[in-house]
Coordinates of C-alpha atoms and ligand atoms in Angstrom, one line a residue:
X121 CA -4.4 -1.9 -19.8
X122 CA -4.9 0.2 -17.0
X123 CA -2.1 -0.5 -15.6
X124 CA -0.1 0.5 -18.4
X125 CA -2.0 3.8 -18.7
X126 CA -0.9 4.5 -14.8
X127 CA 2.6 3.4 -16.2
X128 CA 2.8 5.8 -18.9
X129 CA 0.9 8.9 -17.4
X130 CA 3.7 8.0 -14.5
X131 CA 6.8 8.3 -16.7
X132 CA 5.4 11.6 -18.3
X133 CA 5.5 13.3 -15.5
X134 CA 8.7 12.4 -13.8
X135 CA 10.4 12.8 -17.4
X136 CA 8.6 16.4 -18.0
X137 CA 11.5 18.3 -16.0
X138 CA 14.0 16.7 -18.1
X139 CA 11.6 17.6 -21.4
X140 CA 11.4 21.1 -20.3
X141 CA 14.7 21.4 -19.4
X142 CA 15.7 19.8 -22.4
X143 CA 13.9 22.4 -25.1
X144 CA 15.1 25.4 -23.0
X145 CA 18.3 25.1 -25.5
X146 CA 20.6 26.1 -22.8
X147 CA 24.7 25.7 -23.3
X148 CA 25.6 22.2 -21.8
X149 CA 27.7 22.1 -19.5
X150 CA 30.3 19.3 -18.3
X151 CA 28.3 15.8 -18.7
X152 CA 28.5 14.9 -14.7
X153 CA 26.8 18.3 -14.3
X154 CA 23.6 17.8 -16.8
X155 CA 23.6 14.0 -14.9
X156 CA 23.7 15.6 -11.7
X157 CA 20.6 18.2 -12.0
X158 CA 19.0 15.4 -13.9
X159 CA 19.3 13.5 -11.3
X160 CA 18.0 16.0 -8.8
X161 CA 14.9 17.1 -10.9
X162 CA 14.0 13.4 -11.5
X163 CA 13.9 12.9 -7.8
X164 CA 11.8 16.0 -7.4
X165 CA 9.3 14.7 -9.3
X166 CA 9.4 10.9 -7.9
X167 CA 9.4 12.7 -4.6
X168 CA 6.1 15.0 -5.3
X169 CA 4.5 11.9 -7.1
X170 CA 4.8 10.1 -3.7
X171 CA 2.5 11.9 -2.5
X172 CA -0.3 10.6 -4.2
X173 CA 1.0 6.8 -4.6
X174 CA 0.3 6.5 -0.6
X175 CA -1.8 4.0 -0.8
X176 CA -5.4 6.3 -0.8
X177 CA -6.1 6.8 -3.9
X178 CA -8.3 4.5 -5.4
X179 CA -7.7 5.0 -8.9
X180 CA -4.3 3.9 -8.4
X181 CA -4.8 0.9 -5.8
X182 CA -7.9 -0.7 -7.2
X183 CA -6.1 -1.4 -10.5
X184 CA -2.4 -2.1 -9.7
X185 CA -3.3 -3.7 -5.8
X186 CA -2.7 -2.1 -2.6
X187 CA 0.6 -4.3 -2.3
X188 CA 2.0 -2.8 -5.6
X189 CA 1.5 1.0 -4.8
X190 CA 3.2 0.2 -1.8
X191 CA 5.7 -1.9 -2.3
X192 CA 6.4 1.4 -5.4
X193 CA 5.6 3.8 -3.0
X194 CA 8.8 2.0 -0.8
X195 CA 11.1 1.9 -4.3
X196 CA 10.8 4.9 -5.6
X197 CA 11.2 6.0 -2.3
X198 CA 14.7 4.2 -2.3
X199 CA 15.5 5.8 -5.9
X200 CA 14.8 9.2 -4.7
X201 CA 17.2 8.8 -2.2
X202 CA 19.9 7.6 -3.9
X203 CA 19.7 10.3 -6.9
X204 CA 19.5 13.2 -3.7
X205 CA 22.0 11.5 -2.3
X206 CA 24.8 11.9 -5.3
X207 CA 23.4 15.1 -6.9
X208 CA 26.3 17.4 -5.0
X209 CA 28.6 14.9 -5.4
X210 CA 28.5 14.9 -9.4
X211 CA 28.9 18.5 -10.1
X212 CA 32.4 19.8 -11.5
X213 CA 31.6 23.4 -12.0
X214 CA 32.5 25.2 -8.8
X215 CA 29.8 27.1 -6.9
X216 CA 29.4 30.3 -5.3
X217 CA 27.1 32.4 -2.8
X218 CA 26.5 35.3 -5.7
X219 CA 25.5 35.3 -9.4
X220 CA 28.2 36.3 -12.0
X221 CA 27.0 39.1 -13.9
X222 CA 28.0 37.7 -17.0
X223 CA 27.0 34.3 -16.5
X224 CA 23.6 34.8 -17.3
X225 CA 22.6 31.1 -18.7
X226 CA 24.3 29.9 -15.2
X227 CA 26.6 27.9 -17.1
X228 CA 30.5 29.0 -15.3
X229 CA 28.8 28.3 -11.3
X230 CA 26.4 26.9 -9.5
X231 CA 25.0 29.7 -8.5
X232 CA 23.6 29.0 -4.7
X233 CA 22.7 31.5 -2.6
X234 CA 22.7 30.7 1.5
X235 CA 19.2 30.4 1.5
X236 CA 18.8 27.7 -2.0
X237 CA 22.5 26.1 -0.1
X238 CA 20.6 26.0 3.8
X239 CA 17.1 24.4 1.7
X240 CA 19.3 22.1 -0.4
X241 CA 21.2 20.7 2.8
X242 CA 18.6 20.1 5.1
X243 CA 16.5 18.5 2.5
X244 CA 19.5 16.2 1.5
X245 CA 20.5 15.7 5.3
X246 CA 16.1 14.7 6.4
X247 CA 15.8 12.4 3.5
X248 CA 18.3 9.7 4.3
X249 CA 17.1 10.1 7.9
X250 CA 13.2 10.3 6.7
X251 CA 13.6 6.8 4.9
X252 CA 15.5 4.8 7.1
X253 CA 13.5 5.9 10.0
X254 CA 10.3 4.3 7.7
X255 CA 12.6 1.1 6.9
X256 CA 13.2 0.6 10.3
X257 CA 10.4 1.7 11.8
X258 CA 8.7 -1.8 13.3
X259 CA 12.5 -1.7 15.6
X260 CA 11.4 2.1 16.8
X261 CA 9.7 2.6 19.8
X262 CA 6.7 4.8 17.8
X263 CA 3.3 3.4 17.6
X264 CA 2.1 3.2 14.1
X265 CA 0.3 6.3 14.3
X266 CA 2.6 8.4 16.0
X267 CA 5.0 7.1 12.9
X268 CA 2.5 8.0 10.2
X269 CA 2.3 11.5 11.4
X270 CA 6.0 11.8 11.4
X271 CA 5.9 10.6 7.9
X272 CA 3.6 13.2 6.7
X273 CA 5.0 15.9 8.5
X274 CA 8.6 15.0 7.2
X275 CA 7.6 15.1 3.9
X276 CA 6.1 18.0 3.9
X277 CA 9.2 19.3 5.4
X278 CA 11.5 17.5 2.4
X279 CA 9.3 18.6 -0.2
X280 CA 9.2 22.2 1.0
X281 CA 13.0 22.3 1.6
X282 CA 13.3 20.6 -2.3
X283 CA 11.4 23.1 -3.6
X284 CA 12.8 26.0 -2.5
X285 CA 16.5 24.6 -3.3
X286 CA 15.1 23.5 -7.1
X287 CA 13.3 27.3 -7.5
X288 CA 16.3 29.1 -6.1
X289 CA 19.4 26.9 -6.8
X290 CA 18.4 25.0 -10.1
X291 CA 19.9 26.4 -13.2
X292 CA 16.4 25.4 -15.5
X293 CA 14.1 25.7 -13.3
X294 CA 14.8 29.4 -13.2
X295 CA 12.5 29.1 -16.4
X296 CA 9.3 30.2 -16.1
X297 CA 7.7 27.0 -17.8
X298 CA 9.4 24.5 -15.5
X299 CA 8.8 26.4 -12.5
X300 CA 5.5 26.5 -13.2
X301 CA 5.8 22.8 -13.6
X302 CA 7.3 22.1 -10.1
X303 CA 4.3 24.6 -8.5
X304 CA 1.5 22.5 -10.1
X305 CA 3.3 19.1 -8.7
X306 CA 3.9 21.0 -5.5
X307 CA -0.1 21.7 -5.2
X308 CA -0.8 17.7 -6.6
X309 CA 1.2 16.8 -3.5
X310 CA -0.4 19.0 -0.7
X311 CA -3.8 18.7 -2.5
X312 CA -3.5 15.0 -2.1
X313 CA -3.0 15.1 1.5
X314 CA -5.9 17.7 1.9
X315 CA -8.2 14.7 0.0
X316 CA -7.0 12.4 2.2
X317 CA -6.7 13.8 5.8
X318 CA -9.6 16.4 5.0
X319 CA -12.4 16.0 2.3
X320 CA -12.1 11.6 2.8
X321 CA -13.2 12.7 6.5
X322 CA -15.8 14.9 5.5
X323 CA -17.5 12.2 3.2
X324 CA -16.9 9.5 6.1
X325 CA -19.0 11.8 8.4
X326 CA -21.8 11.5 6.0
X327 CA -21.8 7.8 6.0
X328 CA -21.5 6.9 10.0
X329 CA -21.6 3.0 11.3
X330 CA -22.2 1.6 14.2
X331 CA -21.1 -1.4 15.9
X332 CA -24.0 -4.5 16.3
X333 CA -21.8 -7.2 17.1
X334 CA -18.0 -8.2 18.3
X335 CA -17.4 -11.8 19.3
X336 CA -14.3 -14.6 20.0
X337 CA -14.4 -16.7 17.2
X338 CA -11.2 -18.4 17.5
X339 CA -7.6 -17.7 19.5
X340 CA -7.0 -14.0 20.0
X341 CA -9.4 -13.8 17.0
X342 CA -12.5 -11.8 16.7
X343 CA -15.6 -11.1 14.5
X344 CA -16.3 -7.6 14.3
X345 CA -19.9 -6.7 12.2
X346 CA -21.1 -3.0 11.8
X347 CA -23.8 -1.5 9.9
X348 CA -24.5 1.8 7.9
X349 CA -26.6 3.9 10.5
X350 CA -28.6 5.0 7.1
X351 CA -28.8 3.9 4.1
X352 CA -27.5 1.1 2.4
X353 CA -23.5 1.3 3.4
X354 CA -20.6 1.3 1.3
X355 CA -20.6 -0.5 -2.3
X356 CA -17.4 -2.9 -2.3
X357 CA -15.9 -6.0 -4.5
X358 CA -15.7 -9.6 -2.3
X359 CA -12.1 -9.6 -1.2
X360 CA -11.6 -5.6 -0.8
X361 CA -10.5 -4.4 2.6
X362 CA -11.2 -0.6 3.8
X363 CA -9.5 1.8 6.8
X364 CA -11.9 0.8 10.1
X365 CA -12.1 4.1 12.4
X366 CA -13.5 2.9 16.0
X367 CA -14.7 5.2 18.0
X368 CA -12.8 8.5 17.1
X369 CA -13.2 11.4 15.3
X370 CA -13.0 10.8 11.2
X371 CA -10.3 13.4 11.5
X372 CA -8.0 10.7 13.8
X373 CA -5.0 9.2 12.3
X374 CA -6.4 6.1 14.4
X375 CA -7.7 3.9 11.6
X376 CA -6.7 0.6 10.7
X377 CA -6.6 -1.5 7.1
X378 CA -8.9 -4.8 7.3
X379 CA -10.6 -6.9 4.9
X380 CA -14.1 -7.3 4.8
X381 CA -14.8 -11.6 5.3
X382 CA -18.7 -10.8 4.8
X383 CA -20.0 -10.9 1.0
X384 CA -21.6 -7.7 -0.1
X385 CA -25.0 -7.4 0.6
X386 CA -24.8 -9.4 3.8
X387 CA -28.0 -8.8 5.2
X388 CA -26.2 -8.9 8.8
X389 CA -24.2 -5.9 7.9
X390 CA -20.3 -5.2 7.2
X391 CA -18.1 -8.2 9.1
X392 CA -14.0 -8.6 9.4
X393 CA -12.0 -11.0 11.2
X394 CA -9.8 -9.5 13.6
X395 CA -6.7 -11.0 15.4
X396 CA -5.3 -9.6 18.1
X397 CA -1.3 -8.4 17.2
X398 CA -0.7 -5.1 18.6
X399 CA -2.3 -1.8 20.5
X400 CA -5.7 -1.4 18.6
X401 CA -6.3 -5.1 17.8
X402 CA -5.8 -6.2 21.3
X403 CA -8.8 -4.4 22.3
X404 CA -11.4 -5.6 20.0
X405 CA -13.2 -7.6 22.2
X406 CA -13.6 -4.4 24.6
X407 CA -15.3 -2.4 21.9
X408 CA -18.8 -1.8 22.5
X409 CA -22.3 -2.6 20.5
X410 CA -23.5 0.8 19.5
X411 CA -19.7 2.4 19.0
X412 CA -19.6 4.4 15.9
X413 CA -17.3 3.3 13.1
X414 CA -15.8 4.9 10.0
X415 CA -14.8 3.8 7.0
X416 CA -12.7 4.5 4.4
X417 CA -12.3 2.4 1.0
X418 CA -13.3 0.4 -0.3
X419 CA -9.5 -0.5 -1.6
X420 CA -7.6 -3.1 -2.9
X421 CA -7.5 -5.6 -5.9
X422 CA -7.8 -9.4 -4.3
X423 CA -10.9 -9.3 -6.3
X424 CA -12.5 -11.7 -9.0
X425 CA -13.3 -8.4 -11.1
X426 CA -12.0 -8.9 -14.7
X427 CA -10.3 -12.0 -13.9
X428 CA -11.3 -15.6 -15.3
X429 CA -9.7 -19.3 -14.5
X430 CA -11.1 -22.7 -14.8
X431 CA -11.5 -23.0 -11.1
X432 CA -10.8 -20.9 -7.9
X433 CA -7.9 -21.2 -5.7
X434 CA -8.0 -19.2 -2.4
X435 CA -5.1 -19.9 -0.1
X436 CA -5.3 -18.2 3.2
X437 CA -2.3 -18.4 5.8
X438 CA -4.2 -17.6 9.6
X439 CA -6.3 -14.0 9.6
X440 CA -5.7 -13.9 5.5
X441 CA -8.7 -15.9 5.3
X442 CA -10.8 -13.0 6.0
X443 CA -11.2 -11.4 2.6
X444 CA -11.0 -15.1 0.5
X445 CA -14.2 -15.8 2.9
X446 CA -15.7 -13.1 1.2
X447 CA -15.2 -14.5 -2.2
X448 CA -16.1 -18.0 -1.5
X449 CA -19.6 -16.5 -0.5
X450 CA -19.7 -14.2 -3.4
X451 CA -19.4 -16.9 -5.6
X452 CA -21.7 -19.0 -3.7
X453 CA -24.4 -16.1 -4.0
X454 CA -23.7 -16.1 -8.0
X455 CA -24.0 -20.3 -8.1
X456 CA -20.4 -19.9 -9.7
X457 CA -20.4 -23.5 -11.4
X458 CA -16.2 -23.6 -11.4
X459 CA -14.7 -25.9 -8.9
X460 CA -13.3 -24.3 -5.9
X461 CA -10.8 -25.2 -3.3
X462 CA -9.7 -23.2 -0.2
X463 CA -6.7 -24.0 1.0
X464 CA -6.4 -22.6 4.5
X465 CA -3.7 -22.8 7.0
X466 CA -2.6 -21.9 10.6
X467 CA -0.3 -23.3 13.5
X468 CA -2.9 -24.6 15.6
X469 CA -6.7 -25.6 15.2
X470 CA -7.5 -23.3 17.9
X471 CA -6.8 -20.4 15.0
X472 CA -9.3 -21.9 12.6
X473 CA -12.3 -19.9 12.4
X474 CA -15.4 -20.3 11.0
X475 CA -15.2 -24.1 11.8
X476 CA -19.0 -24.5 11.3
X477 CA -18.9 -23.1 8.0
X478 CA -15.8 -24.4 6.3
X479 CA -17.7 -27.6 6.8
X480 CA -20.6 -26.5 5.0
X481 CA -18.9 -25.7 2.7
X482 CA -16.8 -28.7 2.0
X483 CA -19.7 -30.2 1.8
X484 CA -21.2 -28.6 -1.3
X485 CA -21.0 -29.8 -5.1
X486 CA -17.3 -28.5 -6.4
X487 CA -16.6 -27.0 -3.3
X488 CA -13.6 -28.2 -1.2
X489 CA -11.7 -26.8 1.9
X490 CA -8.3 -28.4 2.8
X491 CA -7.1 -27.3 6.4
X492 CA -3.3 -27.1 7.4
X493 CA -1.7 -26.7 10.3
X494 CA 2.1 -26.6 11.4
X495 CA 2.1 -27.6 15.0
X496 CA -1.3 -30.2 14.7
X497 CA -2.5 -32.0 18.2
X498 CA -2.3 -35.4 17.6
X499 CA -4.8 -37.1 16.0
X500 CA -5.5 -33.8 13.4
X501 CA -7.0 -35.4 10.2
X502 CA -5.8 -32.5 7.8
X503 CA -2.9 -31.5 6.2
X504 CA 0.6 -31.0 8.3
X505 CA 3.0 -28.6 7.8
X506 CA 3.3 -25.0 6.1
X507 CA 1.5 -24.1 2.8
X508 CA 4.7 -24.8 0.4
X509 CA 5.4 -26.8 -2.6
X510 CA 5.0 -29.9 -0.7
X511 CA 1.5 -28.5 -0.3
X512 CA 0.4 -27.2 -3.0
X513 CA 1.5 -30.2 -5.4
X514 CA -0.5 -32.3 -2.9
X515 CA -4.0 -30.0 -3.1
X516 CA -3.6 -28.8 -6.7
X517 CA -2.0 -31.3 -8.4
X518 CA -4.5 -31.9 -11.1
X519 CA -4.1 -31.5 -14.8
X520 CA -5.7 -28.2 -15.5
X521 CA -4.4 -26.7 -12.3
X522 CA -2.1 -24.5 -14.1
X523 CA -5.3 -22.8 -16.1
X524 CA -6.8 -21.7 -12.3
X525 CA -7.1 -18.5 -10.8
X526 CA -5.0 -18.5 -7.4
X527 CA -5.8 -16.0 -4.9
X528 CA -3.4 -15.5 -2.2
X529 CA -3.2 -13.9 1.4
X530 CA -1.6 -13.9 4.5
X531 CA 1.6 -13.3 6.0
X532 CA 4.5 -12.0 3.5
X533 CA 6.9 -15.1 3.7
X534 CA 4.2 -17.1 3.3
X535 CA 3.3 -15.3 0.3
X536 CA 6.5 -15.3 -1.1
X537 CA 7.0 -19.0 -0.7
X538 CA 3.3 -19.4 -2.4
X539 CA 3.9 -17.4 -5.3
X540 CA 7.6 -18.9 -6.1
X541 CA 6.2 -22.4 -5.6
X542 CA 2.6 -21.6 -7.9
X543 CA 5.1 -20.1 -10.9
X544 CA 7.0 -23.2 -11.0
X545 CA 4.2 -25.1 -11.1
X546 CA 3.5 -22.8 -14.6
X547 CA 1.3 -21.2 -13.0
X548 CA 1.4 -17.8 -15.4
X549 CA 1.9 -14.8 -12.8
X550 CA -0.8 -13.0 -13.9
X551 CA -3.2 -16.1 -13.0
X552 CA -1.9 -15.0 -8.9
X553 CA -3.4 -12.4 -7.2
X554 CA -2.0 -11.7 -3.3
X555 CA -2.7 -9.3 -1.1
X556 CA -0.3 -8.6 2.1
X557 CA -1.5 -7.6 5.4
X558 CA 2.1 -6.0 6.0
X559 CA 3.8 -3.2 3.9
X560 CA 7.4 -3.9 4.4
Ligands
LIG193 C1 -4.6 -4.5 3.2 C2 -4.6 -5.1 4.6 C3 -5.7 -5.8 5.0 C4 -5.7 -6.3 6.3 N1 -6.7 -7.1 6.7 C5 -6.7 -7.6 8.0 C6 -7.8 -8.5 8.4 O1 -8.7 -8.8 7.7 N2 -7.7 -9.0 9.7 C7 -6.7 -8.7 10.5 O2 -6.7 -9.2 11.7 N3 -5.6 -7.9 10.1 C8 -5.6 -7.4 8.9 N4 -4.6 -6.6 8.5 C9 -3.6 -6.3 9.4 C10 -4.0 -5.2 10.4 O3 -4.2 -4.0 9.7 C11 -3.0 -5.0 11.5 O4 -2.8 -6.2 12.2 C12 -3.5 -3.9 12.5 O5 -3.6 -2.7 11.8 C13 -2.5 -3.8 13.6 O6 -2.8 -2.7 14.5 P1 -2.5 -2.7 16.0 O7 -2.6 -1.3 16.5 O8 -3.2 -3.7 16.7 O9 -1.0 -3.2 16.0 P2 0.4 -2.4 15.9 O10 1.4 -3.0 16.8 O11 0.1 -0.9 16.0 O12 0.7 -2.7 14.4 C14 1.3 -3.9 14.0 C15 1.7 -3.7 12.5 O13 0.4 -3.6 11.8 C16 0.6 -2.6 10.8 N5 -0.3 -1.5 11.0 C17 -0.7 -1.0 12.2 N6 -1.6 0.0 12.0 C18 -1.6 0.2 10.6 C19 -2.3 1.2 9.8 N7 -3.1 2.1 10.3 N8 -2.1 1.0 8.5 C20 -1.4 0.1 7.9 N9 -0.7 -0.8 8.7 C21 -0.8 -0.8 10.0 C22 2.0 -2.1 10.8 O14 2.8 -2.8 9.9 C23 2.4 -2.4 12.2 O15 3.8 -2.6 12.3 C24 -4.6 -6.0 7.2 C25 -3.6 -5.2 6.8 C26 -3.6 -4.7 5.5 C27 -2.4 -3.9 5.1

């Protein structure tokens, strides 16, 4: 349901500059030219609605998924471009630098002045540049956050240049309603990055952590715990993950997504598994006790909030176990009396962690953990291979299996090949929940 609200208030406001421009009762003019500027005002919109469907806003993330706003956020992204990319193309009315006199409903040119054509064109030249350099940019030689400050930065720029070109340049939104329109959107967009880079900061300095604990728990793996310097830290689901600031201003773009593996109310503070991949993770293990910590979330939707299923599936490719630990203990904590099985797997046992406790609990009433591993040393009792069909019909090939609740994370193709394979077991989609640790 909420989803569909987010759907709906969506589509009204990305349709409004056709509405408006619509009722302004203007002369038409030839067909490929009303496609074109509708075209171009859609994108607008989509553009300026971007903004806010980055990924910080809980509203939007904690009832559609973190994975869904993104994967959105990279669509629409697409769609902008292409509409930008065709809206001079389209046109059949000739331009030129002045206004006619007579023309006044701008319906014989174009009517582009050098400064609406100079705004128009660099905004149409950054934007195909601006989203292939975000496609591409695990192949650049940027770290993440020097990327991330690009990507703000450029669309500001895009958004700017847009603007101007739409205010100047655009035949309706020379109307004072619709103009209006695209200055409230305008101030959504930079408000949103004010909440996010700004007053989120703010709130994060009044809610410091610091570091008690960071320890090897399995290959290039570590636990990291923190705890609220006051109070009783943040309020989060089992399975949400939150932005983990180390040691660095609240204001730094150096923050990082991670799950939380501990339940809430974990009397030994705020945990995550971390393994090492890149930059930031490969120095876990030098962080110090005492460091302080920010956070930001809690985010995301791999929760068992408003969900129901006969039993409880959690299937964890390697570090993706961290936030279906969380739920297991959550639903330990409520003496959930629905069967459970975690299916967990990894290339090597060495990447198992939490060894000790996996066996305790396999060894509870309803409770049951099946290990997997692709490249096993030999004489590895578990399960061999990847988590695929193979799998999957092995571990949940029971009658009622179909009537669980699955909940999925790990590495994308893994998640992919989990998802295909649980829907043509009839699993009903929206019995899967997954959760990515990569947005691409
Ligand atoms: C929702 C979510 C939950 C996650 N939970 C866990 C977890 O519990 N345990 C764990 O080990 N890993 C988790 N990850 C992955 C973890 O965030 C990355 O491995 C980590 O940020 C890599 O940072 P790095 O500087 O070491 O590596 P880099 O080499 O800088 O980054 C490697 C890749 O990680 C991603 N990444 C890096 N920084 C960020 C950032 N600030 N925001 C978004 N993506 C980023 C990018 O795709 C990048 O290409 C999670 C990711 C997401 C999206």
């Amino acid at each position: 349901m909420h989803a569909l609200i987010l759907i709906a208030v969506y589509l009204a406001v990305t349709l409004t500059p056709l509405v408006l421009s619509t009722l302004q009762g203007r002369p038409l003019r030839p067909v490929w030219d009303e496609i074109s500027s509708g075209l171009a005002m859609t994108a607008l919109a989509i553009l300026l609605v971007e903004f806010v469907l980055s990924g910080r806003f809980k509203v939007i993330s904690a009832r559609i998924g973190m994975d869904v706003t993104m994967r959105l956020h990279q669509l629409l992204a697409r769609t902008v471009l292409v509409f930008i990319v065709l809206h001079p193309f389209l046109y059949q009315t000739p331009y030129l630098t002045f206004p006619l006199p007579w023309d006044v409903s701008r319906q014989l040119t174009l009517g582009l002045t050098i400064g609406s054509l100079a705004s128009g064109l660099i905004a149409w030249v950054a934007l195909p540049v601006f989203v292939l350099i975000s496609i591409f940019r695990d192949q650049l030689p940027y770290r993440y956050e020097t990327w991330r400050l690009m990507h703000g930065v450029g669309a500001v720029l895009i958004a700017v240049m847009a603007m101007h070109h739409t205010l100047n340049a655009g035949r309706y939104s020379s109307d004072p309603l619709l103009a209006g329109f695209w200055l409230l959107l305008m101030a959504a967009a930079l408000g949103s990055l004010v909440y996010s880079y700004l007053i989120m900061p703010l709130k994060e300095v009044a809610r410091p952590y610091r570091v008690t604990s960071v320890r090897k728990i399995a290959l290039r793996t570590w636990e990291l715990t923190i705890k609220a310097k006051s109070g009783n830290g943040l309020q989060f689901e089992a399975g949400q993950f939150v932005w983990l600031n180390l040691g660095r201003s609240p204001f730094s773009l150096h923050e990082n997504p991670f799950s939380i593996s501990s339940t809430p109310g974990c009397d030994a503070g705020i945990q995550f598994v971390i393994k090492q991949v890149g930059d930031f993770t490969n120095r876990i293990g030098e962080v110090e006790p005492g460091t302080t910590a920010y956070l930001d979330g809690p985010h995301g939707n791999l929760t068992l909030k408003g969900r129901s299923g006969k039993g409880i599936a959690l299937i964890a490719g390697g570090v993706g176990v961290a936030p279906l630990l969380s739920i297991a203990g959550q639903l330990d904590k409520d003496n959930d009396p629905r069967p459970l099985v975690l299916l967990y797997g990894n290339r090597l046992a060495d990447q198992i962690v939490y060894d000790g406790k996996l066996k305790l609990l396999a060894g509870k009433d309803n409770r049951d953990v099946r290990l997997v591993l692709s490249e096993p040393e030999p004489g590895w009792g578990g399960l061999t291979g990847m988590i695929d069909r193979a799998t999957l019909d092995e571990v949940f090939g029971f009658d009622d299996a179909a009537q669980w609740l699955y909940l999925v994370c790990g590495p994308p193709a893994m998640l992919d090949a989990v998802e295909t394979a649980l829907m043509a077991r009839g699993v009903p989609a929206s019995q899967i929940v997954s959760e990515r640790f990569y947005y691409n």
